[in-house]
mmCIF file of C-alpha atoms and ligand atoms in Angstrom:
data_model
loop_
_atom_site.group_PDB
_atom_site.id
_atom_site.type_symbol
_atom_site.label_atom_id
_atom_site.label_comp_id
_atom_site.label_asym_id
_atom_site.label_seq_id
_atom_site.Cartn_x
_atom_site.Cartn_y
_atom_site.Cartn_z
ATOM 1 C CA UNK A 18 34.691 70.197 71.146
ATOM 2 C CA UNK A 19 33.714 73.982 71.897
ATOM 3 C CA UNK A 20 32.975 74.390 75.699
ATOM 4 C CA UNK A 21 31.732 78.006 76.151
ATOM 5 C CA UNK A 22 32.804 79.594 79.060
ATOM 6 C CA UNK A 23 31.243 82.535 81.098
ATOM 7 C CA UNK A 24 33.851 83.697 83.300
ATOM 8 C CA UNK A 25 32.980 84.571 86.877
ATOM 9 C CA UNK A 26 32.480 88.746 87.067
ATOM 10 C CA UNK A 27 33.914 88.460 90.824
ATOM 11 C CA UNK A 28 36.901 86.181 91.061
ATOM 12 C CA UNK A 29 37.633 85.805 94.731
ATOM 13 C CA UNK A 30 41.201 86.390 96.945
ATOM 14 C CA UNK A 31 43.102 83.500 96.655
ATOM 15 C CA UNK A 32 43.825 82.115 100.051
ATOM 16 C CA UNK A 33 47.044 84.278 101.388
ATOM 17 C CA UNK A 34 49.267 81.284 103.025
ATOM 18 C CA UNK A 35 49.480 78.071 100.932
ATOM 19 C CA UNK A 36 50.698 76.538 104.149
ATOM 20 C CA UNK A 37 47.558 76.855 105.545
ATOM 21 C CA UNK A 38 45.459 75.455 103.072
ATOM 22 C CA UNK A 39 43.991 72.618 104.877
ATOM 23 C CA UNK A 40 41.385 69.926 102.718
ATOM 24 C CA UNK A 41 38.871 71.662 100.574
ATOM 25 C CA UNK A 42 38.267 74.923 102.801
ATOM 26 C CA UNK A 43 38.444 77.132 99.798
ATOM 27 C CA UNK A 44 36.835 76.759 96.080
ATOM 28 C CA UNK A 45 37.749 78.232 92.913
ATOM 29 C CA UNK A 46 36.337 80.495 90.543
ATOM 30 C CA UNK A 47 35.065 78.311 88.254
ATOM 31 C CA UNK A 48 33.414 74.664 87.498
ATOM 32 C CA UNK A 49 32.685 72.266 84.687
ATOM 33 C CA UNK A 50 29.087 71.549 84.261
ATOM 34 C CA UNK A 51 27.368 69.146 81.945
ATOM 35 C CA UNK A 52 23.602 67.597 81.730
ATOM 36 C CA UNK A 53 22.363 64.294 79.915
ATOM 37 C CA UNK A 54 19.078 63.078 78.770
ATOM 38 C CA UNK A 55 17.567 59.745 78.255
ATOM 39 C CA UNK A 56 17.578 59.430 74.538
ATOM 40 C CA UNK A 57 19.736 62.443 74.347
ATOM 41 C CA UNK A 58 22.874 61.764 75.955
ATOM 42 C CA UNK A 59 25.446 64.253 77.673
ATOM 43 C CA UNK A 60 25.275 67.548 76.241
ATOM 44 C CA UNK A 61 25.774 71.180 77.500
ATOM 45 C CA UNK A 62 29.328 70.916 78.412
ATOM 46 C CA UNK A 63 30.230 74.512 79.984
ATOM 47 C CA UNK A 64 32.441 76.043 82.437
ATOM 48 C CA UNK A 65 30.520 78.570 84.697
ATOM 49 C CA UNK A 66 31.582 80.307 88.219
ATOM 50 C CA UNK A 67 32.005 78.311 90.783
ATOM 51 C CA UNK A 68 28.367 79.061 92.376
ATOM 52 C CA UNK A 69 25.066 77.650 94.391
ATOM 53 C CA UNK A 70 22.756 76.001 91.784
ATOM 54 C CA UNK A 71 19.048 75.529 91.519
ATOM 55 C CA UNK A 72 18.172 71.840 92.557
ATOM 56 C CA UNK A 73 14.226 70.900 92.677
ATOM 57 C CA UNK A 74 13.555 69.656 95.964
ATOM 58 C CA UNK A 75 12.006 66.143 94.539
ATOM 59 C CA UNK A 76 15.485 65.566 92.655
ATOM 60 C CA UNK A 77 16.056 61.730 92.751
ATOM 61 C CA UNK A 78 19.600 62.215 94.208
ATOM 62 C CA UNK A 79 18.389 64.003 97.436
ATOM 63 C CA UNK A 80 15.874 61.428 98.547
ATOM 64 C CA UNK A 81 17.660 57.831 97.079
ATOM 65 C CA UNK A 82 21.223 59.343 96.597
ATOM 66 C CA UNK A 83 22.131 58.073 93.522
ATOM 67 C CA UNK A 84 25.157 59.730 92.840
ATOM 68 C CA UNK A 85 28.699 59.237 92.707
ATOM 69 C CA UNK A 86 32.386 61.115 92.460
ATOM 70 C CA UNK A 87 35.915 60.774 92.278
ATOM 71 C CA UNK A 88 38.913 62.512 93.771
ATOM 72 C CA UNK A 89 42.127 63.206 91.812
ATOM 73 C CA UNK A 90 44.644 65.815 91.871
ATOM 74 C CA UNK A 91 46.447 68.494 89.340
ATOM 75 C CA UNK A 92 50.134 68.972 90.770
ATOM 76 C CA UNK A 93 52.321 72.270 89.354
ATOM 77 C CA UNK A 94 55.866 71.220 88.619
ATOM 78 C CA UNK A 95 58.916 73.232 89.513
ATOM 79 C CA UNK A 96 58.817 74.835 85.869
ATOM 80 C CA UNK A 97 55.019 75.573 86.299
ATOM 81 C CA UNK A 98 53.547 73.781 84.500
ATOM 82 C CA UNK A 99 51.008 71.376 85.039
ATOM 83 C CA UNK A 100 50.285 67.620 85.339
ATOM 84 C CA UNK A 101 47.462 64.873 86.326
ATOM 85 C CA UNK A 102 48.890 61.697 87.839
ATOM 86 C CA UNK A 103 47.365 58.509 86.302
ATOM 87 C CA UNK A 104 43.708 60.263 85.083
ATOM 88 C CA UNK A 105 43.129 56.894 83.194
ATOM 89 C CA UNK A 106 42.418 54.933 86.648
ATOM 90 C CA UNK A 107 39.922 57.701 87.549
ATOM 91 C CA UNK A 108 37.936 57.481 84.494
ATOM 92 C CA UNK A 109 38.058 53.096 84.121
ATOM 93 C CA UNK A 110 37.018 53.430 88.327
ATOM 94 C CA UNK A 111 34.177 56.409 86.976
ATOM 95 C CA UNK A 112 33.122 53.831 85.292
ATOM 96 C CA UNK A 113 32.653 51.022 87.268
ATOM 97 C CA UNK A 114 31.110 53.008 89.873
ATOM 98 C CA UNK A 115 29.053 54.327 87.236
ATOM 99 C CA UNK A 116 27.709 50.551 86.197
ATOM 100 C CA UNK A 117 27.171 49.931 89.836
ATOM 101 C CA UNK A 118 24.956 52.855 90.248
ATOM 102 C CA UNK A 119 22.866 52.410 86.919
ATOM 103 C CA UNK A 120 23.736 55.744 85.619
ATOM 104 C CA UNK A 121 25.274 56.690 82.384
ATOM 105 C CA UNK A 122 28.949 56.780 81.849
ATOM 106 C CA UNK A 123 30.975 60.087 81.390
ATOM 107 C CA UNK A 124 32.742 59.273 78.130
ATOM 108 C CA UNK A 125 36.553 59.763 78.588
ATOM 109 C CA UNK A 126 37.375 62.503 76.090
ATOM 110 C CA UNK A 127 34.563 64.124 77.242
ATOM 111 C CA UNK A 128 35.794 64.062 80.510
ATOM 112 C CA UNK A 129 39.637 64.960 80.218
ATOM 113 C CA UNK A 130 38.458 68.317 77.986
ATOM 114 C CA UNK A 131 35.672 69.552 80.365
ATOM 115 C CA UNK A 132 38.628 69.020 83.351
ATOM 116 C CA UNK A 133 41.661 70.544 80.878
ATOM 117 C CA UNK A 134 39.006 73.372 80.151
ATOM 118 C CA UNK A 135 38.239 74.129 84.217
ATOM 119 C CA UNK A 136 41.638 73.720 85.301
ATOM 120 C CA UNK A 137 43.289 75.932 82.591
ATOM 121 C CA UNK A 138 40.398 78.536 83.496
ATOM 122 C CA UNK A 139 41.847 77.854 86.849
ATOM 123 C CA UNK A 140 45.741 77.643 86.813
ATOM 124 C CA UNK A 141 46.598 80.374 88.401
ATOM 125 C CA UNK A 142 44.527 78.455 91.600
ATOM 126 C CA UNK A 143 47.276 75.863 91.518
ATOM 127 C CA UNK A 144 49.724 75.695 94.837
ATOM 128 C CA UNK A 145 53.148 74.782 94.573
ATOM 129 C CA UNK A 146 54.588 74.959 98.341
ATOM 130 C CA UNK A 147 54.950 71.337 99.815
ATOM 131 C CA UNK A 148 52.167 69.291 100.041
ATOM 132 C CA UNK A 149 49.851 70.953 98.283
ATOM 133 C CA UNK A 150 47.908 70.333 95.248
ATOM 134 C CA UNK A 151 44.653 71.159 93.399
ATOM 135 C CA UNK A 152 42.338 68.767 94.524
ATOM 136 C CA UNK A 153 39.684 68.210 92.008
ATOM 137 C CA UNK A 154 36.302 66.867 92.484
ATOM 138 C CA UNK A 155 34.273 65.359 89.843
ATOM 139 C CA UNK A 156 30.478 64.200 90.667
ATOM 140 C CA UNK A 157 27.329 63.300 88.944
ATOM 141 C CA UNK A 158 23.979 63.001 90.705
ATOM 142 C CA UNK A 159 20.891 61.633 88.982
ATOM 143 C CA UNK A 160 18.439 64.731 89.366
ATOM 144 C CA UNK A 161 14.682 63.487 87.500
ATOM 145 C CA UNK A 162 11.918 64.812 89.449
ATOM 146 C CA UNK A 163 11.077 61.587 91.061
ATOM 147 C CA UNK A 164 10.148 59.281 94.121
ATOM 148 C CA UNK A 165 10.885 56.252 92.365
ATOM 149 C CA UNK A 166 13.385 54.167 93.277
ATOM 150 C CA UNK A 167 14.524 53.833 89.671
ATOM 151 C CA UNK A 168 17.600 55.079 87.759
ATOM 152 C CA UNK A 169 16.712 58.665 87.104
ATOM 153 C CA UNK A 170 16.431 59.873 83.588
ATOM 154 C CA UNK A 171 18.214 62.971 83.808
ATOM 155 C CA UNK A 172 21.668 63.713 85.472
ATOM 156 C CA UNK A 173 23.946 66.624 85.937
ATOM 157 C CA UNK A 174 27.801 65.716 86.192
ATOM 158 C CA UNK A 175 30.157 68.442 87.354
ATOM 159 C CA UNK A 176 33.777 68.954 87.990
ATOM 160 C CA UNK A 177 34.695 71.497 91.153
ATOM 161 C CA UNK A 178 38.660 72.439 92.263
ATOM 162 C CA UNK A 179 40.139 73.184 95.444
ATOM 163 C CA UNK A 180 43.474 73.970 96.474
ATOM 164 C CA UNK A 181 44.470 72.013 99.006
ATOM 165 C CA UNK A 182 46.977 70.269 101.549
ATOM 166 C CA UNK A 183 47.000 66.996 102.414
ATOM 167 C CA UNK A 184 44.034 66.039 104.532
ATOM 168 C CA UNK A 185 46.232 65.066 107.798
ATOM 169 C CA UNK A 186 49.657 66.544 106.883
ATOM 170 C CA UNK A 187 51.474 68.549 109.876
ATOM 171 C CA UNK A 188 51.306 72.227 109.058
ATOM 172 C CA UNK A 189 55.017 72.253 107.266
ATOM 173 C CA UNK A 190 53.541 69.916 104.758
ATOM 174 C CA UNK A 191 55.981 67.513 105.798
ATOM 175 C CA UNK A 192 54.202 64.048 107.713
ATOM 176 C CA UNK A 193 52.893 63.141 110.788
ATOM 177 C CA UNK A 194 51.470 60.131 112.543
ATOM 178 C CA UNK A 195 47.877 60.358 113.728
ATOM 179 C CA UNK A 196 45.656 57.912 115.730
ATOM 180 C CA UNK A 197 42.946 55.693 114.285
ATOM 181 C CA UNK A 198 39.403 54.090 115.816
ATOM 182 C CA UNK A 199 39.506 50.510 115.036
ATOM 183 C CA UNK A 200 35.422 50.247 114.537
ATOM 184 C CA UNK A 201 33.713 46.842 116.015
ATOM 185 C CA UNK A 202 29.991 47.647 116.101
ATOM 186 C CA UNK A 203 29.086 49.399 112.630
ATOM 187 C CA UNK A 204 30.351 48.375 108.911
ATOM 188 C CA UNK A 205 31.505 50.289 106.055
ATOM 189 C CA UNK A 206 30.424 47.907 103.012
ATOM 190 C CA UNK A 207 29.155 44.084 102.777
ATOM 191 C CA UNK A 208 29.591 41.514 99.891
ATOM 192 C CA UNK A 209 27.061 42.699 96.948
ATOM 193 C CA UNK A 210 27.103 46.117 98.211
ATOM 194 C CA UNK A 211 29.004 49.049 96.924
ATOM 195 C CA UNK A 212 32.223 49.346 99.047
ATOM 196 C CA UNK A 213 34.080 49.033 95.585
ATOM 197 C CA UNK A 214 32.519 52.326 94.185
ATOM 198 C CA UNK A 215 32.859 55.564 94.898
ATOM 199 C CA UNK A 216 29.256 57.044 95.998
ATOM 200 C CA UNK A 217 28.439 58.903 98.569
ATOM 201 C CA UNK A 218 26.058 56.417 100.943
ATOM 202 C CA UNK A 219 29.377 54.685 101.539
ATOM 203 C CA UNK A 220 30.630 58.019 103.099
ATOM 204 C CA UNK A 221 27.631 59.239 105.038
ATOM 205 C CA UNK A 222 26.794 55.675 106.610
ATOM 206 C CA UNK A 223 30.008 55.582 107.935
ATOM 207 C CA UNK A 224 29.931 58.955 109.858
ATOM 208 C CA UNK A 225 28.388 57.697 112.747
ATOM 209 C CA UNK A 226 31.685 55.525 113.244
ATOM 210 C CA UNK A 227 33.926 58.606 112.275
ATOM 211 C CA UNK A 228 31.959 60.467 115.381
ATOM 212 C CA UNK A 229 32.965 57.780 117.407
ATOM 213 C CA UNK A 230 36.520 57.714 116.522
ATOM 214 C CA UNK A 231 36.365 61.828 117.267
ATOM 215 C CA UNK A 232 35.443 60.924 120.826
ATOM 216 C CA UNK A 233 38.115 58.836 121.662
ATOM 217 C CA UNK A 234 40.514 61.611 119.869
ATOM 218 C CA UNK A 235 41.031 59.755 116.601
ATOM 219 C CA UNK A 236 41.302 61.009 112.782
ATOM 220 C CA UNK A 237 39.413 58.534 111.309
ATOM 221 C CA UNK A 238 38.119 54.803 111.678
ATOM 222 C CA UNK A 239 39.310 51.496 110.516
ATOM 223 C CA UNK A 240 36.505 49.421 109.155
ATOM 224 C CA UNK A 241 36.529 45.730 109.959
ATOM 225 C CA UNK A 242 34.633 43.290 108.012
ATOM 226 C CA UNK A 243 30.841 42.744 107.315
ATOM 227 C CA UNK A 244 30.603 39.435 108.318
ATOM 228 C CA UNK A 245 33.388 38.366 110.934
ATOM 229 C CA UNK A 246 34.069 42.111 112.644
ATOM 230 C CA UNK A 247 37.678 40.286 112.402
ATOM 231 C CA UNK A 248 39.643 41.206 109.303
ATOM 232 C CA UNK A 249 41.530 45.333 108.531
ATOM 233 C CA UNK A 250 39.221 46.571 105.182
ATOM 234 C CA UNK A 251 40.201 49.819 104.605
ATOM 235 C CA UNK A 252 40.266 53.727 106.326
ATOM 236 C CA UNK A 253 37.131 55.822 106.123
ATOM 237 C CA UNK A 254 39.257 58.204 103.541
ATOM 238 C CA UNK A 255 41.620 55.852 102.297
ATOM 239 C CA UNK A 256 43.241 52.501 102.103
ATOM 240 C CA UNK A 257 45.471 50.451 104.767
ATOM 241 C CA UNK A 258 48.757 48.808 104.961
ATOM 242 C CA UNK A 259 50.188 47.289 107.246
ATOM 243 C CA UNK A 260 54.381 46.295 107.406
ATOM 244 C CA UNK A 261 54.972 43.274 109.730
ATOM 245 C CA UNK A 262 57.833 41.328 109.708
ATOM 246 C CA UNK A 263 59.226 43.139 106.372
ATOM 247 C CA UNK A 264 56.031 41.957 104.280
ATOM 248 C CA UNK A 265 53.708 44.966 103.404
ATOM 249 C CA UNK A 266 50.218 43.790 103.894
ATOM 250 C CA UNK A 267 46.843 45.381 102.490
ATOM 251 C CA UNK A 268 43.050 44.203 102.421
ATOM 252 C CA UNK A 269 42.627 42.006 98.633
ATOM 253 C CA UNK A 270 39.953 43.685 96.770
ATOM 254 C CA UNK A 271 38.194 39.899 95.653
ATOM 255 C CA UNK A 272 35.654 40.450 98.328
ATOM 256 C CA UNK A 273 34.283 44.286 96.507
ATOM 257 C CA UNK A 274 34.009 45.751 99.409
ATOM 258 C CA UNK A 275 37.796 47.679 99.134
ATOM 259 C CA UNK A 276 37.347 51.105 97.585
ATOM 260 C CA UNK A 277 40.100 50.108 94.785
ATOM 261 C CA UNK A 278 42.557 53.592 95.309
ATOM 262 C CA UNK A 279 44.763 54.551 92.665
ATOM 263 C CA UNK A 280 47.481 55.516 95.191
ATOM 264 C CA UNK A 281 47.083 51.621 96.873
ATOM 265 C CA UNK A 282 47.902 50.418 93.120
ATOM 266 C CA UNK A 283 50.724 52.915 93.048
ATOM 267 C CA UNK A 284 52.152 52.163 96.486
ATOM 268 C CA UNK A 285 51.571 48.318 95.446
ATOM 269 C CA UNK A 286 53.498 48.907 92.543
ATOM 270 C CA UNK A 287 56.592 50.815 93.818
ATOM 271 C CA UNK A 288 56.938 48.436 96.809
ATOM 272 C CA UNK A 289 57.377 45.351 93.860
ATOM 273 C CA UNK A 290 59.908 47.717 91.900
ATOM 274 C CA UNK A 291 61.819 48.369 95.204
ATOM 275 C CA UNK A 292 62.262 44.379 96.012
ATOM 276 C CA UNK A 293 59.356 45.004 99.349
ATOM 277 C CA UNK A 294 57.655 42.175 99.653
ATOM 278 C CA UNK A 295 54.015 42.986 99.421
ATOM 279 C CA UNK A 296 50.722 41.073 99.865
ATOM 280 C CA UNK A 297 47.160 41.729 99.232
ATOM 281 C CA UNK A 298 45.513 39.629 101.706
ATOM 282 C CA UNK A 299 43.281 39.212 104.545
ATOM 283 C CA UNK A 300 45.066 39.801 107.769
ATOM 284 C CA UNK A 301 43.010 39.826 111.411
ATOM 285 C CA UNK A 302 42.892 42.958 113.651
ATOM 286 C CA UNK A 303 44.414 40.248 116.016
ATOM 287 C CA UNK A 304 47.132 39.469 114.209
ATOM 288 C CA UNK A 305 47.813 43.078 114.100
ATOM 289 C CA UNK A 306 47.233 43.673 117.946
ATOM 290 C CA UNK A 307 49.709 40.531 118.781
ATOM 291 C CA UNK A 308 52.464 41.896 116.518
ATOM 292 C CA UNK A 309 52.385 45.349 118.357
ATOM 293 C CA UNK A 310 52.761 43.524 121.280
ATOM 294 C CA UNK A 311 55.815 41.715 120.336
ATOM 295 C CA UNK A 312 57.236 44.196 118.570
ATOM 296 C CA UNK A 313 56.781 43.050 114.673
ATOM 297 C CA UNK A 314 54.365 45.161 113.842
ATOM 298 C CA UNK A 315 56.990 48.111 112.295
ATOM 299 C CA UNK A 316 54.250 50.618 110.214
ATOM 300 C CA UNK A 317 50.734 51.288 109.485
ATOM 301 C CA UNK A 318 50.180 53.876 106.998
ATOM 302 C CA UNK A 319 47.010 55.123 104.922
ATOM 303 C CA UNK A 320 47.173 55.717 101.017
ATOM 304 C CA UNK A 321 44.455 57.917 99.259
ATOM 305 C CA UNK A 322 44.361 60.970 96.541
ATOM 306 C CA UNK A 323 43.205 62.946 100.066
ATOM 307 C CA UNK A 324 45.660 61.200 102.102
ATOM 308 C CA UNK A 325 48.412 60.476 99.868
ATOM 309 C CA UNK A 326 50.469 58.757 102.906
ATOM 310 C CA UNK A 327 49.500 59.147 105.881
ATOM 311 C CA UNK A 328 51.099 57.326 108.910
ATOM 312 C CA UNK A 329 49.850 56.010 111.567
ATOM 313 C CA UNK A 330 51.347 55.838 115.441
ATOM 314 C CA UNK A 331 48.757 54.091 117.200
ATOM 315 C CA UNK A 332 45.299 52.047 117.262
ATOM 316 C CA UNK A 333 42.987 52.597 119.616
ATOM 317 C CA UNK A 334 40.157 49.519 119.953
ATOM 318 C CA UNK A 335 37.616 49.470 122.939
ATOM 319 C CA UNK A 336 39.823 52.492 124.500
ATOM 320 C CA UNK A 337 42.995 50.773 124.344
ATOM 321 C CA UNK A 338 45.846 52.510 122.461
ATOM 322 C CA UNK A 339 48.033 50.023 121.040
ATOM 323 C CA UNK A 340 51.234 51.619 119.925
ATOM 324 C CA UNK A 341 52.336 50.881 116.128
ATOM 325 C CA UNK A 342 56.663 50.839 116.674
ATOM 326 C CA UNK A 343 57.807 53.771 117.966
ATOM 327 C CA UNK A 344 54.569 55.902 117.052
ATOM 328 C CA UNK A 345 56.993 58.137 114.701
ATOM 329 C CA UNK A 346 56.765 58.106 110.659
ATOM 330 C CA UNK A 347 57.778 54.923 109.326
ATOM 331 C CA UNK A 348 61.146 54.478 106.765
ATOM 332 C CA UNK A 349 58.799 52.624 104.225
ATOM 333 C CA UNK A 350 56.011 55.871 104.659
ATOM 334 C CA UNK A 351 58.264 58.366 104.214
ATOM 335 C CA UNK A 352 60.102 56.552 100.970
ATOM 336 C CA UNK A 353 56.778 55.878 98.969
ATOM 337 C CA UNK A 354 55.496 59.642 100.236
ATOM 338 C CA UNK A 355 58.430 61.022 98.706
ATOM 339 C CA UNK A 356 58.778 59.257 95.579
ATOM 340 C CA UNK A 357 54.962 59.661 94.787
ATOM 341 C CA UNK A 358 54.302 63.002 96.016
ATOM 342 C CA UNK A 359 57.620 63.983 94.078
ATOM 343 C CA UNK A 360 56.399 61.858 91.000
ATOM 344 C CA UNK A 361 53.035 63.603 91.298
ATOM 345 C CA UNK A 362 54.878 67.225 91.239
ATOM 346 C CA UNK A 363 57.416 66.669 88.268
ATOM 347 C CA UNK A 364 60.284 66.626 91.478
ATOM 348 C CA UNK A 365 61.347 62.829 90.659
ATOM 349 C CA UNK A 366 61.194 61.343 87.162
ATOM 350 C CA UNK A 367 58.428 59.577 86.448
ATOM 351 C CA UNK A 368 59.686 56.148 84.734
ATOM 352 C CA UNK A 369 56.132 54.797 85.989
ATOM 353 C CA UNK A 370 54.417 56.126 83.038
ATOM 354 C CA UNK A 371 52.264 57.731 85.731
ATOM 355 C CA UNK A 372 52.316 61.631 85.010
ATOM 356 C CA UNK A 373 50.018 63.599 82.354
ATOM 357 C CA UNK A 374 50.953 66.471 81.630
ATOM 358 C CA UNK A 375 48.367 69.222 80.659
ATOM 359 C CA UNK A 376 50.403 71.337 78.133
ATOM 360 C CA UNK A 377 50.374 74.678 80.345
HETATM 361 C C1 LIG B 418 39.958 61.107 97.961
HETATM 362 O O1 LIG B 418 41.005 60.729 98.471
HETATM 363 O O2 LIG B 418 39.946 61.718 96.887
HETATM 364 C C2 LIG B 418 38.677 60.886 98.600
HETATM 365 O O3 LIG B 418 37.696 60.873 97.935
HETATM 366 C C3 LIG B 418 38.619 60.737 100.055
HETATM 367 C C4 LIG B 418 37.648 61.710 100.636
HETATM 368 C C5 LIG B 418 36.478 60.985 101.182
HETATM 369 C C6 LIG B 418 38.280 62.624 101.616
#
């Protein structure tokens, strides 16, 4: 497939210290635009600068936010060049979410050239010190003139890239535990809802908890259930586990309202290969609570393409701090970060079958 490019007349500084990249402060040159049609299909693939864009102000997505988008990352290895880590489970989640939201799917080939065309425009974007990565965003947004609330008939899918750290890693790239708001009052996603896809309602409805969990000097939130305000779901960026008593614990995704992460599946699936006894089941914020108490509870850590691992030292619910171990990074944390983030930049072997490289 030819995707014309028209290559940016002002490329910008790249940032100076890839320490101090932070999570999506700085974009890159370019991005991957396409546009579909009723009747038509997806057509127009191009690559343009990375710029503002025209949107009419009665677009669809802006009033009924039909929309959705997916997070993945390209890694550089220590020869250069550069590799995707399992691309397949973004596309088969694309489209799920895509089904969920009534809009059309983004056919996979389609897809893995329009990103292989942006990110080769962009290599030379890529990081390589620790912890960093190109974080790439695909999204498509329904954008028909129109105030019905009806699957629009015209959409606009685009893919942007940002180099990036790790969006709570200590400044060495290296991990650190951080505190998170156990949230009683509001909900992230309900049976029938769309807590299994990734759109952007699911986000902004649950800011008003992630405000919340700033005031009581928190990272993020942990979402309890819809219907019992009793049982761990997930993180507002990423999924939960939780070690107790040597069994690794996460939220099952039966009920759809887990975001289904690619780096839970991975983390599920190393823990099995390394003999860890892990579960996928419900397991009460009490539960959790009693074994800090007594001293079972040995790790919590976070898993996302944003988060990657991210360890957690305490919980604070109705502003009480309850203390996960000894509040440092646990052994389990630190193992899985290493062998995926090392995985993900061509530093372990991959005998997952996990890695894709791009061929530059
Ligand atoms: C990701 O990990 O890619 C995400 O989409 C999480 C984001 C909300 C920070």
């Amino acid at each position: 497939m030819n995707i014309p490019v028209t290559r940016t007349t002002n490329p910008k500084p790249r940032p100076e210290d890839e320490t101090k990249l932070g999570f999506a402060r700085y974009f890159t040159d370019h991005m991957f635009v396409m546009e579909y049609d009723e009747g038509k299909g997806w057509h127009s693939p191009r690559i343009e600068p990375h710029a503002p864009f025209l949107i009419e102000p009665a677009s669809a997505v802006l009033h009924y936010a039909q929309m959705m988008f997916e997070g993945m990352k390209a890694y550089r290895k220590p020869d250069g060049s550069i590799q995707l880590f399992r691309p397949d489970m973004n596309i088969a989640r694309m489209k799920r979410t895509c089904e969920r939201m009534c809009m059309p799917e983004v056919p996979a080939d389609l897809f893995l050239e329009g990103l292989k065309a942006v990110i080769y425009e962009d290599r030379d974007w890529i990081p390589s010190a620790p912890g960093t990565s190109l974080y790439i965003r695909p999204f498509l947004f329904g954008d028909e003139v129109s105030f019905s609330v009806l699957p629009a008939q015209h959409y606009r899918f685009m893919i942007i890239l940002s180099p990036t750290g790790s969006y709570y890693a200590a400044n060495d790239g290296g991990l650190t535990t951080t505190r998170i708001f156990v949230e009683d009052e509001y909900i992230r996603a309900a049976p029938g809802g769309t807590g299994y896809a990734k759109v952007g309602g699911n986000y902004g409805g649950g800011m008003r908890a992630s405000k919340k969990a700033i005031a009581y000097q928190c990272k993020d939130v942990l979402w309890l259930d819809a219907m019992e305000h009793k049982y761990v779901e997930e993180i507002g960026t990423s999924n939960a586990f939780f070690r107790i008593n040597d069994e690794v614990i996460t939220a099952p995704l039966d009920s759809g309202t887990i975001l289904p992460g690619i780096t839970r599946n991975s983390v599920i699936q190393l823990l099995k290969k390394w003999g860890i006894k892990v579960s996928e089941r419900k397991l009460s914020i009490d539960d959790i609570f009693a074994a800090s108490k007594d001293g079972s509870l040995q790790e919590i850590f976070a898993s996302g393409t944003a988060a990657v691992i991210s360890p957690i030292g305490w919980l604070n619910y109705k502003g009480e701090d309850y203390t996960v171990a000894d509040t440092k990074v646990g052994p389990i944390a630190q193992k899985l970060y290493d062998n995926l983030y090392g995985i993900q930049t061509g530093k372990v072997e991959d005998d997952m079958g996990w890695t894709y490289p791009l061929g530059f």
